[in-house]
Every structure is written in structure tokens, then in C-alpha cells.
Short mmCIF file of C-alpha atoms in Angstrom, two decimals:
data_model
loop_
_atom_site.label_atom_id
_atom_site.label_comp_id
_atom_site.label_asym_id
_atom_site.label_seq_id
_atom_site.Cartn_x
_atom_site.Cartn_y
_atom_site.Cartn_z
CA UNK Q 1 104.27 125.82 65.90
CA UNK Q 2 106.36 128.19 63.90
CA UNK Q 3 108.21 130.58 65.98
CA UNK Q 4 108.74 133.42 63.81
CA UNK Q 5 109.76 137.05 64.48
CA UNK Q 6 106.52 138.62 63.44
CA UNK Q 7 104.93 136.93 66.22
CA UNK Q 8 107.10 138.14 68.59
CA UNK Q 9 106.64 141.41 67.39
CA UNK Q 10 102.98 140.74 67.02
CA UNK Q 11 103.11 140.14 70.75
CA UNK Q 12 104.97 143.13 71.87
CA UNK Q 13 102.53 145.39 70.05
CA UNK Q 14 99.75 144.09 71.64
CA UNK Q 15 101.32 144.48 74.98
CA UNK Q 16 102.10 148.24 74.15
CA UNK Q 17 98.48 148.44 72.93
CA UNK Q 18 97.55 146.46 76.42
CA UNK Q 19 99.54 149.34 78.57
CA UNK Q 20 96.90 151.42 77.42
CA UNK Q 21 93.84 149.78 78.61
CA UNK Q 22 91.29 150.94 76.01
CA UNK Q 23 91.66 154.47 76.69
CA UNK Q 24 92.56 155.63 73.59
CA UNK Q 25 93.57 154.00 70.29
CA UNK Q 26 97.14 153.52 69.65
CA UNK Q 27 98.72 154.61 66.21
CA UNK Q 28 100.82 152.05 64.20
CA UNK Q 29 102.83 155.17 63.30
CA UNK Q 30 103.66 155.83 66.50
CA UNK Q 31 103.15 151.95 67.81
CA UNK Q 32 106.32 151.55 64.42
CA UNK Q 33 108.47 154.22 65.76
CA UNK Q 34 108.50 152.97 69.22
CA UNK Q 35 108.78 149.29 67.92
CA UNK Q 36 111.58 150.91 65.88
CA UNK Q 37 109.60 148.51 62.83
CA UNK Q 38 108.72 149.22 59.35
CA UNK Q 39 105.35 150.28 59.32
CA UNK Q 40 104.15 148.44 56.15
CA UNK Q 41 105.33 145.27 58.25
CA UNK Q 42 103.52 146.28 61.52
CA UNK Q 43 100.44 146.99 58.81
CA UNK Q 44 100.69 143.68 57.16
CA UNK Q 45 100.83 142.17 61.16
CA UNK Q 46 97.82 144.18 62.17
CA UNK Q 47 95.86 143.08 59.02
CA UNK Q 48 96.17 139.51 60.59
CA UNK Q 49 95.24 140.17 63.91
CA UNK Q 50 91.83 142.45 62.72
CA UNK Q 51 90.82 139.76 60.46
CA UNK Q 52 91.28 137.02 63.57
CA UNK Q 53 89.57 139.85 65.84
CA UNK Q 54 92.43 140.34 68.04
CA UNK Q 55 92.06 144.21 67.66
CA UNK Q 56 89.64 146.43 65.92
CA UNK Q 57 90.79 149.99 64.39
CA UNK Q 58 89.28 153.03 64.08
CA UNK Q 59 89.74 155.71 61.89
CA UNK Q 60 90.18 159.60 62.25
CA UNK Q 61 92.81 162.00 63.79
CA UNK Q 62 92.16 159.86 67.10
CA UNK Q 63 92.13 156.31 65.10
CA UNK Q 64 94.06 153.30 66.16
CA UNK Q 65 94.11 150.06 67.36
CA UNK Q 66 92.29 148.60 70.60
CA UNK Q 67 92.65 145.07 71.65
CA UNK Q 68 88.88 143.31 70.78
CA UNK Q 69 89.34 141.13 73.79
CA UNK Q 70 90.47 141.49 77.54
CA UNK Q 71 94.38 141.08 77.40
CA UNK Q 72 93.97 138.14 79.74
CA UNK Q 73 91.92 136.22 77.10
CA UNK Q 74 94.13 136.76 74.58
CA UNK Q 75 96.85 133.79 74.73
CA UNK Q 76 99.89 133.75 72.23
CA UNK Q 77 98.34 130.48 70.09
CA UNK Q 78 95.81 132.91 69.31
CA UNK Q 79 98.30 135.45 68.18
CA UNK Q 80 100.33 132.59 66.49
CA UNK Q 81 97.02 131.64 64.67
CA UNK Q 82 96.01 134.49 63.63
CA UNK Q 83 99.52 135.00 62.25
CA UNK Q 84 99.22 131.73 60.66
CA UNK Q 85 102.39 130.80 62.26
CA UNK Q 86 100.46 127.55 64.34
CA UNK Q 87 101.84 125.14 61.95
CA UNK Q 88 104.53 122.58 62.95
CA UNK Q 89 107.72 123.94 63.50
CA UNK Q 90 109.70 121.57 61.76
CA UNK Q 91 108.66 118.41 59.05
CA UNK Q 92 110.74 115.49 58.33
CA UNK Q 93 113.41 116.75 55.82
CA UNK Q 94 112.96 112.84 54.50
CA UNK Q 95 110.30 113.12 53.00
CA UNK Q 96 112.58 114.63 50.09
CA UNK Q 97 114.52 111.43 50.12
CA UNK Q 98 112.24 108.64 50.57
CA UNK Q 99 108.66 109.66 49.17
CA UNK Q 100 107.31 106.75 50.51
CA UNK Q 101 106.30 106.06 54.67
CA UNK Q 102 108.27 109.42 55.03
CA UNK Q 103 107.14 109.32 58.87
CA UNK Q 104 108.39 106.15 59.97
CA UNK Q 105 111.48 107.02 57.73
CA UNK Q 106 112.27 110.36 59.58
CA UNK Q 107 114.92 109.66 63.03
CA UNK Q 108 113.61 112.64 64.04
CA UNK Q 109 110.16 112.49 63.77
CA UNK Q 110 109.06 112.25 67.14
CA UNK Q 111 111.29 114.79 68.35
CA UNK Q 112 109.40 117.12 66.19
CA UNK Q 113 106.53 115.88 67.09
CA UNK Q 114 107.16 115.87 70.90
CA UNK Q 115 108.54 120.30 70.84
CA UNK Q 116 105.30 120.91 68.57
CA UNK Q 117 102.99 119.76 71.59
CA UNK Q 118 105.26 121.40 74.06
CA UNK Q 119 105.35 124.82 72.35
CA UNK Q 120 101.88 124.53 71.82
CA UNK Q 121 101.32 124.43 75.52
CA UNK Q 122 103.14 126.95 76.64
CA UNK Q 123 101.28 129.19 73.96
CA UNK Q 124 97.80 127.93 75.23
CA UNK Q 125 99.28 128.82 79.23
CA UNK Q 126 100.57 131.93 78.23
CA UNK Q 127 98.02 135.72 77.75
CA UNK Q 128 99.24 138.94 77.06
CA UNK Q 129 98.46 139.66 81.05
CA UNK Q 130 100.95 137.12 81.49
CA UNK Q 131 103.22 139.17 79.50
CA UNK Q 132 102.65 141.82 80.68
CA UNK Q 133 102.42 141.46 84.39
CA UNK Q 134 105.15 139.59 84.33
CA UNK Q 135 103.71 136.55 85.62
CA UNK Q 136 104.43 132.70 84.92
CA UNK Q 137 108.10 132.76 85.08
#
């Protein structure tokens, strides 16, 4: 799993956009400003996470964003998938080298291998209640 900062931005707008409990949509204007982000980037984040139906939008002078889902069913794999960031986080650089049985080739596969699982569980344990009760330490 790819640990990039758009999903750790990804994950602190949804936990602003959790604060607010469905009362009112939040506006990636304002959601930007207080982020202190872009807000084509927060756009291009938020086009991810309405096509994986993460949040839904609505339009108008009131429009925003509301999370689809209860916070606490929302873990950060799906954020991370929706983000298409759920690939490995690393690949054997030998497979530049040696074309051939890359895998057995690479010294480091199975470290890889090994913090891929381990990030992926934390990701699975871990919901934006988690976050943002502060819970799971």
C-alpha cells in the first residue's frame, strides 16, 4: 500500500466533513482554505472518493460534501482504494536488472512483502471514528 500525501489529506477532509455529522454539507472552498490545500487538488481527491461512494455532493448555495457512509464504516483501505493508492508500496528494483525470476532475485523481496500486509492491516483496523475519536492508539 502506497502511502501518499493525498491520502492523508483525503483522510483529514473526511474527518472535518465527519465533525459535522450530516448536518449540513461542507464546501471544498471552505473545506481548501481550512486544509490550507489547493482546491483543484482537494477537487481531483473528492472526484475519487464520489466515484468510490465515500461522499456524495450536492449542489446549490448550501451544496457540499456529506460522507455516504457512517464514519465508523469508513476504514482508511477504503480511502486508500478509492484513491487508488492500495497498491504495493514498494516492487523489487531488480526486476530492472535481472528480467528473469525477478522475485527470487530481489534481497528484499519479502521485506516488501511482509510491510505491504502490515500496512494493510492497520488500514483495514483503522475508521475515520477511529480518527477521529481518537481511539486505537
Amino acid at each position: 500500500m502506497k502511502f501518499h500525501t493525498n491520502l492523508q489529506y483525503a483522510v483529514i477532509a473526511l474527518v472535518e466533513i465527519a465533525k459535522n455529522n450530516h448536518e449540513k454539507p461542507v464546501s471544498l472552498p471552505k473545506l481548501a482554505e481550512k486544509l490550507g490545500l489547493s482546491l483543484p487538488y482537494l477537487e481531483q481527491i473528492f472526484r475519487h472518493l464520489r466515484k468510490y461512494e465515500l461522499v456524495e455532493s450536492y449542489r446549490g448555495i448550501n451544496g457540499g460534501y456529506v460522507l455516504k457512509k457512517k464514519y465508523e464504516k469508513i476504514t482508511i483501505y477504503d480511502i486508500a482504494k478509492a484513491l487508488d493508492t492500495s497498491k504495493p508500496t514498494s516492487t523489487c528494483k531488480w526486476v530492472e536488472f535481472a528480467k528473469e525470476n525477478a522475485a527470487s532475485n530481489c534481497l528484499g523481496h519479502n521485506l516488501w512483502i511482509n510491510l505491504d500486509k502490515k500496512m494493510n492491516e492497520v488500514f483495514y483496523q483503522f475508521t475515520l471514528a477511529d480518527i477521529l475519536n481518537n481511539t486505537k492508539h
